[in-house]
mmCIF file of C-alpha atoms and ligand atoms in Angstrom:
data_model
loop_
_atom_site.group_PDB
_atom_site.id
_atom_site.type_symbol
_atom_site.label_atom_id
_atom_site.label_comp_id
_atom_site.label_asym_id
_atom_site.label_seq_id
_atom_site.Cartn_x
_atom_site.Cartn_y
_atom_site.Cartn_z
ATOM 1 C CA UNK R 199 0.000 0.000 0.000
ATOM 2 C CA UNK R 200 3.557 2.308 0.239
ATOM 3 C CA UNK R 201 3.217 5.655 -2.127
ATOM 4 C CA UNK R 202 6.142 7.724 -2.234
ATOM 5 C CA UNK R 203 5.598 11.444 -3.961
ATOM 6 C CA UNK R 204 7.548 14.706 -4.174
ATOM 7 C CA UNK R 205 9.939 12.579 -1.282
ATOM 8 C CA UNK R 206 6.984 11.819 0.717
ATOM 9 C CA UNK R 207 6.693 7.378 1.997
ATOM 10 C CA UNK R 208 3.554 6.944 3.057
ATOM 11 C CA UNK R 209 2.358 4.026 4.155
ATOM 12 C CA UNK R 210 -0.850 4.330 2.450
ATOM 13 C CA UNK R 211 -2.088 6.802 -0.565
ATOM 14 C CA UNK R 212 -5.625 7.779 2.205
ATOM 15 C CA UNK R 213 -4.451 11.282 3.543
ATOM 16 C CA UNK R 214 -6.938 12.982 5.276
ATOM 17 C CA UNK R 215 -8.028 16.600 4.319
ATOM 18 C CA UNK R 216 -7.298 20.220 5.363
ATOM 19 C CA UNK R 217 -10.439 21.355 7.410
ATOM 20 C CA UNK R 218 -12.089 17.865 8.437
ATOM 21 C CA UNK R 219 -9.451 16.285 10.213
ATOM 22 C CA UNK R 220 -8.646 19.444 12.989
ATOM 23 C CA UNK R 221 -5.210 19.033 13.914
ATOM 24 C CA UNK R 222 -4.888 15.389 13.518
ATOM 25 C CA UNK R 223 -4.605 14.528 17.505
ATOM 26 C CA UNK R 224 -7.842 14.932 18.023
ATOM 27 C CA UNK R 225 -8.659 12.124 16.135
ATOM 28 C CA UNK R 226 -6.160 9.440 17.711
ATOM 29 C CA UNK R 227 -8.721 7.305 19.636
ATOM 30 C CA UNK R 228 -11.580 7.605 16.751
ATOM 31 C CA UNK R 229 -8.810 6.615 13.940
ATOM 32 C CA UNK R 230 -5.752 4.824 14.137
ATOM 33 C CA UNK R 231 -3.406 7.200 13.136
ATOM 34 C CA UNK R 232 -0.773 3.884 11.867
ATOM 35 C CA UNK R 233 -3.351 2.897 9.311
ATOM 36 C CA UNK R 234 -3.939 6.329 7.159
ATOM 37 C CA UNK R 235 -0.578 8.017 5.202
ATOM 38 C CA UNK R 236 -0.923 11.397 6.648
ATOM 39 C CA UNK R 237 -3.006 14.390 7.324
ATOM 40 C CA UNK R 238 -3.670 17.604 6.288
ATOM 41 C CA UNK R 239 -4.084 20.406 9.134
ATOM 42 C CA UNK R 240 -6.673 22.755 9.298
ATOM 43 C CA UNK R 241 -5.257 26.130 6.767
ATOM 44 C CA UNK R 242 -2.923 28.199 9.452
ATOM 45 C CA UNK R 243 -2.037 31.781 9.607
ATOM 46 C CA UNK R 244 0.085 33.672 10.613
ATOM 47 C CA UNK R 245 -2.329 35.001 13.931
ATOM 48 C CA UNK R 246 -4.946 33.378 14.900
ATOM 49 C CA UNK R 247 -8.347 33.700 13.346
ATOM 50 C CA UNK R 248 -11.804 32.811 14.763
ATOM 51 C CA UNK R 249 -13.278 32.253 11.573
ATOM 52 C CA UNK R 250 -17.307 33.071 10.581
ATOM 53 C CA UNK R 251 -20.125 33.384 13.188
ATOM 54 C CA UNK R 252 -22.326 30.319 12.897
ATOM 55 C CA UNK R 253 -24.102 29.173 10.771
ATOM 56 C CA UNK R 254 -21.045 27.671 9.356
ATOM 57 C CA UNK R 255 -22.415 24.586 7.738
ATOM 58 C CA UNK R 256 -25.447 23.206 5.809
ATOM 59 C CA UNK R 257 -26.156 20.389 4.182
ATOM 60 C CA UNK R 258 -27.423 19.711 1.121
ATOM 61 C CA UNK R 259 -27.948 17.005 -1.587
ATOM 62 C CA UNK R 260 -24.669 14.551 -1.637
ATOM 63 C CA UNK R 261 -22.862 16.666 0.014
ATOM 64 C CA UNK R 262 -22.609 19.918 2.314
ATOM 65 C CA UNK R 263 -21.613 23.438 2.145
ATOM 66 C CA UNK R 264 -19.232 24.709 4.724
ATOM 67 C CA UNK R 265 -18.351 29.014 5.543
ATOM 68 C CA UNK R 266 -16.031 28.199 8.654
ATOM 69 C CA UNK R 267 -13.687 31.255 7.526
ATOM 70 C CA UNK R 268 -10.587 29.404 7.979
ATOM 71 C CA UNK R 269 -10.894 29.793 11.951
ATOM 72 C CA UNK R 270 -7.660 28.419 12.968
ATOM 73 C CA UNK R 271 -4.928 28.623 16.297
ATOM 74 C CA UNK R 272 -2.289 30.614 14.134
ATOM 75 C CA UNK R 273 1.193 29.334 13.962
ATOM 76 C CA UNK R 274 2.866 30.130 17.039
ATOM 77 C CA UNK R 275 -0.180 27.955 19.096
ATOM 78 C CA UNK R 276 0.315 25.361 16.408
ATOM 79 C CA UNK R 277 3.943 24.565 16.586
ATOM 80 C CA UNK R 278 3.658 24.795 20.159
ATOM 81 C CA UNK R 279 0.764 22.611 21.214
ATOM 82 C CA UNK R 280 -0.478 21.217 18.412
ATOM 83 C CA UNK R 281 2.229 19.302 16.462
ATOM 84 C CA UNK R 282 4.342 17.906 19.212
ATOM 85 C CA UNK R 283 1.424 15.254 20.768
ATOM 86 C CA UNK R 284 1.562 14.093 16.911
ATOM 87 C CA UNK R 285 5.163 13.026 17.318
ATOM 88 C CA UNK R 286 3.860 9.528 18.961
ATOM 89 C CA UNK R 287 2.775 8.798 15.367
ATOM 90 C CA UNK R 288 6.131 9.000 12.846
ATOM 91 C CA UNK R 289 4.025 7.322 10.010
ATOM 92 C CA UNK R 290 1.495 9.462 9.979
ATOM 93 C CA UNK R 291 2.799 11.980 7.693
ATOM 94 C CA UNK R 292 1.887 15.699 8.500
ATOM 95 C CA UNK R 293 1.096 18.182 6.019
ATOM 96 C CA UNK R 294 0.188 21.770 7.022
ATOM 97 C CA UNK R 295 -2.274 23.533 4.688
ATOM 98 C CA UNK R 296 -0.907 27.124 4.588
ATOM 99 C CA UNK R 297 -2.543 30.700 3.913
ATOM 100 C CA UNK R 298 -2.735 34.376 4.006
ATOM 101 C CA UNK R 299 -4.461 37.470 2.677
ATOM 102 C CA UNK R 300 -0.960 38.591 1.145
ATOM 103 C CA UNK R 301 1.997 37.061 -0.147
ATOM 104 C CA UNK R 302 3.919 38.350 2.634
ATOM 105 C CA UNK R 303 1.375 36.291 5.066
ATOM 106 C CA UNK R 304 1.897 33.216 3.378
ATOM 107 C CA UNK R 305 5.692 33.411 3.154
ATOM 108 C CA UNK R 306 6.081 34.405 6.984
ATOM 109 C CA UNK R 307 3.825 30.989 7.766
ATOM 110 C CA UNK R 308 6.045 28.937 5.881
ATOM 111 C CA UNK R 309 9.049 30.805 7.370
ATOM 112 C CA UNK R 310 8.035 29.836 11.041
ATOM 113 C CA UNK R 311 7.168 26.336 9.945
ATOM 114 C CA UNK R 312 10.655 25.458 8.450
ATOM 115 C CA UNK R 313 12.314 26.186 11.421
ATOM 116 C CA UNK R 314 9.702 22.888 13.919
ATOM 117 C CA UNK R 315 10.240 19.118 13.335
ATOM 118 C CA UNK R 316 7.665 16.646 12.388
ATOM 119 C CA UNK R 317 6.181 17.702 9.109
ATOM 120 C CA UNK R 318 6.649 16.519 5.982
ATOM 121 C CA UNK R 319 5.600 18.940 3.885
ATOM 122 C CA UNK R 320 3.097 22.100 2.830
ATOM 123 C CA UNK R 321 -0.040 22.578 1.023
ATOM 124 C CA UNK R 322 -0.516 25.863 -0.249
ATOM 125 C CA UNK R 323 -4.334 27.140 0.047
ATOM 126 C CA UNK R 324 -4.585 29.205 -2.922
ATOM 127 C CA UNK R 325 -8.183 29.526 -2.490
ATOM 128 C CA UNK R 326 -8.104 32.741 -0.628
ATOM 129 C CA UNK R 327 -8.599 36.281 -1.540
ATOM 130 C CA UNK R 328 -5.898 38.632 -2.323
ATOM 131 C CA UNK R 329 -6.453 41.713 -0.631
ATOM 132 C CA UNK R 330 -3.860 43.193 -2.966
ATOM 133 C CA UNK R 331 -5.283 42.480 -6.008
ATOM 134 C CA UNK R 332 -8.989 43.448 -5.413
ATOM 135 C CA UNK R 333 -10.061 40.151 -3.628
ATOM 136 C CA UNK R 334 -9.650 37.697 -6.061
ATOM 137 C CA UNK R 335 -8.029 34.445 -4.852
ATOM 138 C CA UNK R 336 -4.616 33.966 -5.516
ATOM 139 C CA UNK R 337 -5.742 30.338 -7.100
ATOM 140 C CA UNK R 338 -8.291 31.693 -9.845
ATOM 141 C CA UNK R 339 -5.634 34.837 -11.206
ATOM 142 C CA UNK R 340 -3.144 32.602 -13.129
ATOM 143 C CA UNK R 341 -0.285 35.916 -12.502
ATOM 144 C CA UNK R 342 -1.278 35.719 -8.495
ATOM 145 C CA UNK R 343 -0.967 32.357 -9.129
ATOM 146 C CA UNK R 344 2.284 31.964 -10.268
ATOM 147 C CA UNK R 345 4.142 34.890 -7.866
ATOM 148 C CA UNK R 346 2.959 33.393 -4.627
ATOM 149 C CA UNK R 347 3.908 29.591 -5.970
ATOM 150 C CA UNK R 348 7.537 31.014 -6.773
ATOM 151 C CA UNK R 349 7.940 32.632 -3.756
ATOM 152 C CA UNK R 350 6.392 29.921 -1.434
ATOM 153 C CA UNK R 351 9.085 27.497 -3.212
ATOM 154 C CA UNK R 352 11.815 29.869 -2.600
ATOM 155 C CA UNK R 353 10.721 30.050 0.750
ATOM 156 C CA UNK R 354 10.330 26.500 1.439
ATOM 157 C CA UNK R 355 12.645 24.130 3.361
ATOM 158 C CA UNK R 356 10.036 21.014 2.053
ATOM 159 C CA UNK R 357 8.060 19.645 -0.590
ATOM 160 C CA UNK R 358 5.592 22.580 -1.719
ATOM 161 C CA UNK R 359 1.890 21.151 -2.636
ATOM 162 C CA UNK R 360 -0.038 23.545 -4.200
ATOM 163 C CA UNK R 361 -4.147 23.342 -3.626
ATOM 164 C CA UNK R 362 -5.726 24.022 -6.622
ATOM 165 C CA UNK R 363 -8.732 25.981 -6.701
ATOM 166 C CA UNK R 364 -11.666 24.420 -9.153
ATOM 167 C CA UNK R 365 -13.102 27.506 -9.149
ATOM 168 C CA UNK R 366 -11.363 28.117 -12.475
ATOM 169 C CA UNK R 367 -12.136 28.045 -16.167
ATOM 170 C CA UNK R 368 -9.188 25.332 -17.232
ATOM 171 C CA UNK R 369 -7.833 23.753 -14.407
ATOM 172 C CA UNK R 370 -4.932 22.133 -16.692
ATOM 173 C CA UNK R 371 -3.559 25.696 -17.061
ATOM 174 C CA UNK R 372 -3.617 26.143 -13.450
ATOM 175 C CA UNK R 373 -2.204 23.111 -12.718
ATOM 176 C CA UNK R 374 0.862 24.089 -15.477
ATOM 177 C CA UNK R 375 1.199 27.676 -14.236
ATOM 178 C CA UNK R 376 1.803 25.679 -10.155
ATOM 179 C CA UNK R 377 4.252 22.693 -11.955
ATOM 180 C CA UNK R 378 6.174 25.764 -13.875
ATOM 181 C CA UNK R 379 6.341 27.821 -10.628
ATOM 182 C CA UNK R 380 7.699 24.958 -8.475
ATOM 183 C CA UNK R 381 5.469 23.098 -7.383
ATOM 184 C CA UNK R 382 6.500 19.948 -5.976
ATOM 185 C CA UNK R 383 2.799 18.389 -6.344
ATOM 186 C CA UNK R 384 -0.766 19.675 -6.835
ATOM 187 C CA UNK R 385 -3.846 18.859 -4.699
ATOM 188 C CA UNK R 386 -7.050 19.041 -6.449
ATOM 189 C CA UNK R 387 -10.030 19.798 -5.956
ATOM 190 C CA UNK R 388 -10.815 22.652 -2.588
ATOM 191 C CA UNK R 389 -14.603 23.162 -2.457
ATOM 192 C CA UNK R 390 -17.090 24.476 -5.020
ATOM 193 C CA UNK R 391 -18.118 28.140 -4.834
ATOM 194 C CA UNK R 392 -21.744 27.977 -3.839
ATOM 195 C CA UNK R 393 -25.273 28.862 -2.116
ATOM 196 C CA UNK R 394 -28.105 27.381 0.083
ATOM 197 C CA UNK R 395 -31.405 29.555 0.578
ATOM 198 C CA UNK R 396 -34.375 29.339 2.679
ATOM 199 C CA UNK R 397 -37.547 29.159 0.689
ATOM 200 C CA UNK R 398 -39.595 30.245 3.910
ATOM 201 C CA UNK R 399 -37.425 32.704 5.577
ATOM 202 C CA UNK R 400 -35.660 34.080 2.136
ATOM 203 C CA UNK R 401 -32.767 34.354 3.564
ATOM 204 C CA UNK R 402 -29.271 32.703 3.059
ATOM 205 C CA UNK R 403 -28.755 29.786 5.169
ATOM 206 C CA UNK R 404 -24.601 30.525 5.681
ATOM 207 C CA UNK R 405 -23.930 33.296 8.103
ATOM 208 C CA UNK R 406 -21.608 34.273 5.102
ATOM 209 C CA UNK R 407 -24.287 34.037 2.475
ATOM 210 C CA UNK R 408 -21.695 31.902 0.148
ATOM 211 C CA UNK R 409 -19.389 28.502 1.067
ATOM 212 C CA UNK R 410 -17.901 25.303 -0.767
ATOM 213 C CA UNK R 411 -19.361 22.621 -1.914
ATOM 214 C CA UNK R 412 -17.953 19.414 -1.055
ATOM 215 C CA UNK R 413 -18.956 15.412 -0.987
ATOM 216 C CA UNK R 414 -20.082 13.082 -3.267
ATOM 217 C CA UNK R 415 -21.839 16.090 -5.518
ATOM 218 C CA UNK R 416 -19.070 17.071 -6.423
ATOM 219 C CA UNK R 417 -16.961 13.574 -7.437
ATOM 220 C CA UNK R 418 -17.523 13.570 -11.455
ATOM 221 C CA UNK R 419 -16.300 16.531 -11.515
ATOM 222 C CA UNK R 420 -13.431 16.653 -8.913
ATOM 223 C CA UNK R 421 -12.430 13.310 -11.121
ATOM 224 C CA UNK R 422 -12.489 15.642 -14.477
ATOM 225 C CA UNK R 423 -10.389 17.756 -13.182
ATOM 226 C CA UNK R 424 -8.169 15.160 -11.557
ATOM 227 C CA UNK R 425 -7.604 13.434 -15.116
ATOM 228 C CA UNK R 426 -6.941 16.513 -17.089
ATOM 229 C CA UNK R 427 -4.358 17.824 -14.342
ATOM 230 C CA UNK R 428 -2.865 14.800 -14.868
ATOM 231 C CA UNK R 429 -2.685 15.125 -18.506
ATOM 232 C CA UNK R 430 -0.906 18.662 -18.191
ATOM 233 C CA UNK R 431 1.659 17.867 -15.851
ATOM 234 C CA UNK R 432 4.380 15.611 -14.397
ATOM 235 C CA UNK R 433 4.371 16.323 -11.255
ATOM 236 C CA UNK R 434 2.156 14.073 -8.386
ATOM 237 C CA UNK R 435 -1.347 14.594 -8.010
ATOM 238 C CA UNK R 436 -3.112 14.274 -4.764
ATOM 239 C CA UNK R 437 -7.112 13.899 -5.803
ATOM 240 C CA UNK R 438 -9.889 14.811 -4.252
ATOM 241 C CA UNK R 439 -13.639 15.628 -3.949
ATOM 242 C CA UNK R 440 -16.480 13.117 -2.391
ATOM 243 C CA UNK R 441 -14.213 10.436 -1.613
ATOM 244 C CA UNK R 442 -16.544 7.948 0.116
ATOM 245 C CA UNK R 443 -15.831 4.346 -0.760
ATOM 246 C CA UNK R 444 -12.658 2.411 -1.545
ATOM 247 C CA UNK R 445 -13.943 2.391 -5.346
ATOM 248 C CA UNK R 446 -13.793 6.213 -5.344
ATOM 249 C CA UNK R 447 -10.678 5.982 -4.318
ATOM 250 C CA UNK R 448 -9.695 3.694 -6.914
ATOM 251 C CA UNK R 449 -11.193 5.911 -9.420
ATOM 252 C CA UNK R 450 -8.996 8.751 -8.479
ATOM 253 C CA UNK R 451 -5.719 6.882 -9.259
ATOM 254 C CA UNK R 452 -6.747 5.639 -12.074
ATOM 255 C CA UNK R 453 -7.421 9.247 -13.344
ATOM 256 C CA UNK R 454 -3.861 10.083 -12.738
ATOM 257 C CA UNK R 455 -3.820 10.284 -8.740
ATOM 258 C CA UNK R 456 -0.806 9.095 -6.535
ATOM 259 C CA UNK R 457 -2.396 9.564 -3.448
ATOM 260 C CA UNK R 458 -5.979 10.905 -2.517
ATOM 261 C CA UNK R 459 -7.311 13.035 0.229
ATOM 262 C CA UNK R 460 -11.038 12.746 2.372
ATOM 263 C CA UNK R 461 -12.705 15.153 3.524
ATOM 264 C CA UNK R 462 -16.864 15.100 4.148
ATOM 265 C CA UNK R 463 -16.712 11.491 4.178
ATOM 266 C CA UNK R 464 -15.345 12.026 7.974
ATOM 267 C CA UNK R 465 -17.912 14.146 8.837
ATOM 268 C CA UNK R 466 -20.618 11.477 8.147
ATOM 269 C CA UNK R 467 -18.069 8.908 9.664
ATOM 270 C CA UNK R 468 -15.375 9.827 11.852
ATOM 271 C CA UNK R 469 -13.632 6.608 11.075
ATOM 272 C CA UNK R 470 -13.879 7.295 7.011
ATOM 273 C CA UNK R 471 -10.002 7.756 6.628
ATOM 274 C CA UNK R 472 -9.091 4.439 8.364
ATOM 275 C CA UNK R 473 -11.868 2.806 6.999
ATOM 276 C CA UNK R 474 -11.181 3.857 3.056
ATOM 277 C CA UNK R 475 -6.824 2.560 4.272
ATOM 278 C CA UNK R 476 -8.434 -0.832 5.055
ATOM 279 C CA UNK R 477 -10.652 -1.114 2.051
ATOM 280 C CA UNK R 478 -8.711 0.135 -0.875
ATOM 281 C CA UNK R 479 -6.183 -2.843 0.501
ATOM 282 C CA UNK R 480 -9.117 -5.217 0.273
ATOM 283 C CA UNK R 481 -10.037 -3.869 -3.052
ATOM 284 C CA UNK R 482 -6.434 -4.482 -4.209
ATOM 285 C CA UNK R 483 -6.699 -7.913 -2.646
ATOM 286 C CA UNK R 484 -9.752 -8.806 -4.629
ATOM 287 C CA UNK R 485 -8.255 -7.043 -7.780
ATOM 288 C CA UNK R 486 -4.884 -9.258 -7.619
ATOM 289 C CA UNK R 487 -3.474 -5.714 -7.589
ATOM 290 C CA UNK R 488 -0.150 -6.108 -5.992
ATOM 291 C CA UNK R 489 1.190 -2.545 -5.610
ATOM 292 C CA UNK R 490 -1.592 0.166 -5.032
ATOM 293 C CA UNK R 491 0.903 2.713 -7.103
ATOM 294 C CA UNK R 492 0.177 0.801 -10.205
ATOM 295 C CA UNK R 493 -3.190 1.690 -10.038
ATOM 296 C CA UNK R 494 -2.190 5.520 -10.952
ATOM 297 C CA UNK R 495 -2.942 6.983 -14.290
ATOM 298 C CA UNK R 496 -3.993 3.326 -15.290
ATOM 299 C CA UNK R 497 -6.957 4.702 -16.652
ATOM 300 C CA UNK R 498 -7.783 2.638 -20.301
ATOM 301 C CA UNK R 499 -8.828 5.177 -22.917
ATOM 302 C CA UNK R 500 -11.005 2.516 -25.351
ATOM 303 C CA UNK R 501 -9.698 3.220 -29.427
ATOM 304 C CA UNK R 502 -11.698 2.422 -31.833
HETATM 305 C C1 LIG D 753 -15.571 22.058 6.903
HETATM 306 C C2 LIG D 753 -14.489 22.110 5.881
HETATM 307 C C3 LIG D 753 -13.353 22.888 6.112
HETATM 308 C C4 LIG D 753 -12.323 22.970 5.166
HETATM 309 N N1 LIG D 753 -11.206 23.718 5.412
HETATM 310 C C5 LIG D 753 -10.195 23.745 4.499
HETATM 311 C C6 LIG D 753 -8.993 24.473 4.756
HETATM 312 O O1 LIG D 753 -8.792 25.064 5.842
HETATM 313 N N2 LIG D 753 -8.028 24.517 3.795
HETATM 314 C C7 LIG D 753 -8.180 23.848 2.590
HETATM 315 O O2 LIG D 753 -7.282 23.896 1.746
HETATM 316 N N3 LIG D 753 -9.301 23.115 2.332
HETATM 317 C C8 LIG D 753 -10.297 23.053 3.249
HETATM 318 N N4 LIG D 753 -11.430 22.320 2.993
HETATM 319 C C9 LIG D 753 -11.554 21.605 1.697
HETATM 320 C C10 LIG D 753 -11.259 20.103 1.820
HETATM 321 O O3 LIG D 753 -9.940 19.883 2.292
HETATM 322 C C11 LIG D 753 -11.449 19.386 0.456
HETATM 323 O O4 LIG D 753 -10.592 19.984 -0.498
HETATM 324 C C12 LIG D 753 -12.874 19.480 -0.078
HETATM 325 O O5 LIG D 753 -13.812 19.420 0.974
HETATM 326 C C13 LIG D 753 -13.198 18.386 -1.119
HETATM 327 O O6 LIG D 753 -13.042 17.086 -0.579
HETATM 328 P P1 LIG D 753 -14.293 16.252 0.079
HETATM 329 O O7 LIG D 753 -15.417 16.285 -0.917
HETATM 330 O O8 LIG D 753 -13.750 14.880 0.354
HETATM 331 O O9 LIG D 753 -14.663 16.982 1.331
HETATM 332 C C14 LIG D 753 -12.462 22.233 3.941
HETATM 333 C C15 LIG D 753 -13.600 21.445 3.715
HETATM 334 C C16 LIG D 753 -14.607 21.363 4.659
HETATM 335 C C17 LIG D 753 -15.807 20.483 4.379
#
């Protein structure tokens, strides 16, 4: 079940993902923390935030639509409390999901990170809004795009994996303008710009009007977007978006995945993560697959 990307071993490709998985400790007597690859962290800042007033999440077909405003302990509270308890699990490979409002936020979270132990590597949030460039987020402006990836590599003392947005027109150009930038890797897909509204009440059920979508309604298309990335670049892909059963997770590596993340899935069932490890092994059992790696990009195009 080993992967190995951008330097990373993990023991298997089932990461768990940024904003559904707190700071991974919490979860150590719900999951076991030897069977899944790694973790993503909740996005940190530089200070911390306390994110949107409720309500923060609804639900809604196949899926659910979360505002939490990237609440969060900043990165001094982080590196001191947070990360060392996670030290009792070396396997468990910890990423921390970075972000900021400006360039010079991100860069001076990823400075302060470099210098604690116990993480393997970043992933870049591009999905917020650049207060210097009229609120757009840095992940749908291929030029924002590109400046913070090439700084965040500079600035990086480990693998750099930039989170695409999907909240793009051609997410193959995004994914080129991250690879050509220095990106180490790309995770795809964050959430799905989107709205829920009361019928009776007419109002907006999020506190801040919009959120992402996430879960199974968005899985074809997380999985289109998975397979073109893959077609645009040669750098790893970590895949995403309604992850639920071990199949999903097949389907992901075959579209060009080496590893994939869940997210919702652990919201309906704390144990998803560990219980997607145990069954994509099974599935590979049953599939006389003997290395889960050869499942990626094994995707078979029919030709007439
Ligand atoms: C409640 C919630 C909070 C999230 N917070 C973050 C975050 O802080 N940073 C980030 O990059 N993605 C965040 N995400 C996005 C997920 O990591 C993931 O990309 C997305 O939900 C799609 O995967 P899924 O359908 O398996 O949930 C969050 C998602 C949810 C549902």
């Amino acid at each position: 079940m080993k992967v190995r990307f951008a330097g990373l071993e993990l023991v298997s490709p089932v990461i768990a993902a940024s904003g559904t998985f707190g700071y991974g400790i919490e979860f150590e007597e719900i999951v076991s923390l030897k069977a899944i690859g790694g973790f993503v962290t909740k996005g940190i800042s530089l200070e911390p935030l306390a994110g949107h007033p409720p309500p923060r999440i609804v639900t809604t077909a196949a899926g659910m639509i979360n505002a939490i405003g990237l609440q969060n302990v900043g990165v001094e509270d982080f590196i001191a409390r947070k990360l060392p308890p996670m030290r009792r699990y070396p396997r468990c490979q910890v990423i921390v999901n970075v972000f900021g409002y400006t360039i010079g936020e991100y860069i001076g979270v990823i400075e302060r990170l470099n210098d604690a132990q116990g993480i393997a590597a970043y992933e870049l949030n591009v999905s917020c809004p650049n207060v210097h460039a009229g609120g757009m987020a840095f992940g749908s402006d291929p030029g924002s795009l590109e400046y913070l990836v090439t700084r965040a590599r500079a600035a990086a003392a480990r693998p750099l994996i930039v989170k695409l947005s999907p909240n793009v027109t051609s997410i193959a150009h995004m994914a080129k303008i991250a690879a050509a930038a220095g990106a180490d890797a790309v995770s795809l897909v964050n959430t799905f710009l989107a709205i829920s509204i009361d019928a009776q009440t007419r109002k907006p059920r999020l506190s801040n009007i919009t959120g992402g979508l996430s879960g199974p309604a968005i899985k074809p298309i997380a999985l289109r977007m998975v397979y073109e990335a893959a077609r645009s670049v040669d750098i790893p892909i970590l895949g995403m978006g309604g992850i639920v059963t071990p199949e999903d997770a097949v389907e992901f590596l075959l579209a060009g995945a080496v590893a994939i993340q869940v997210g919702t899935a652990s919201y309906a069932d704390p144990r998803a993560t560990e219980r997607l490890a145990k069954g994509l092994e099974s599935w590979c059992r049953a599939h006389n697959v003997d290395r889960v790696a050869s499942l990626t990009g094994a995707l078979e195009i029919p030709r007439d």
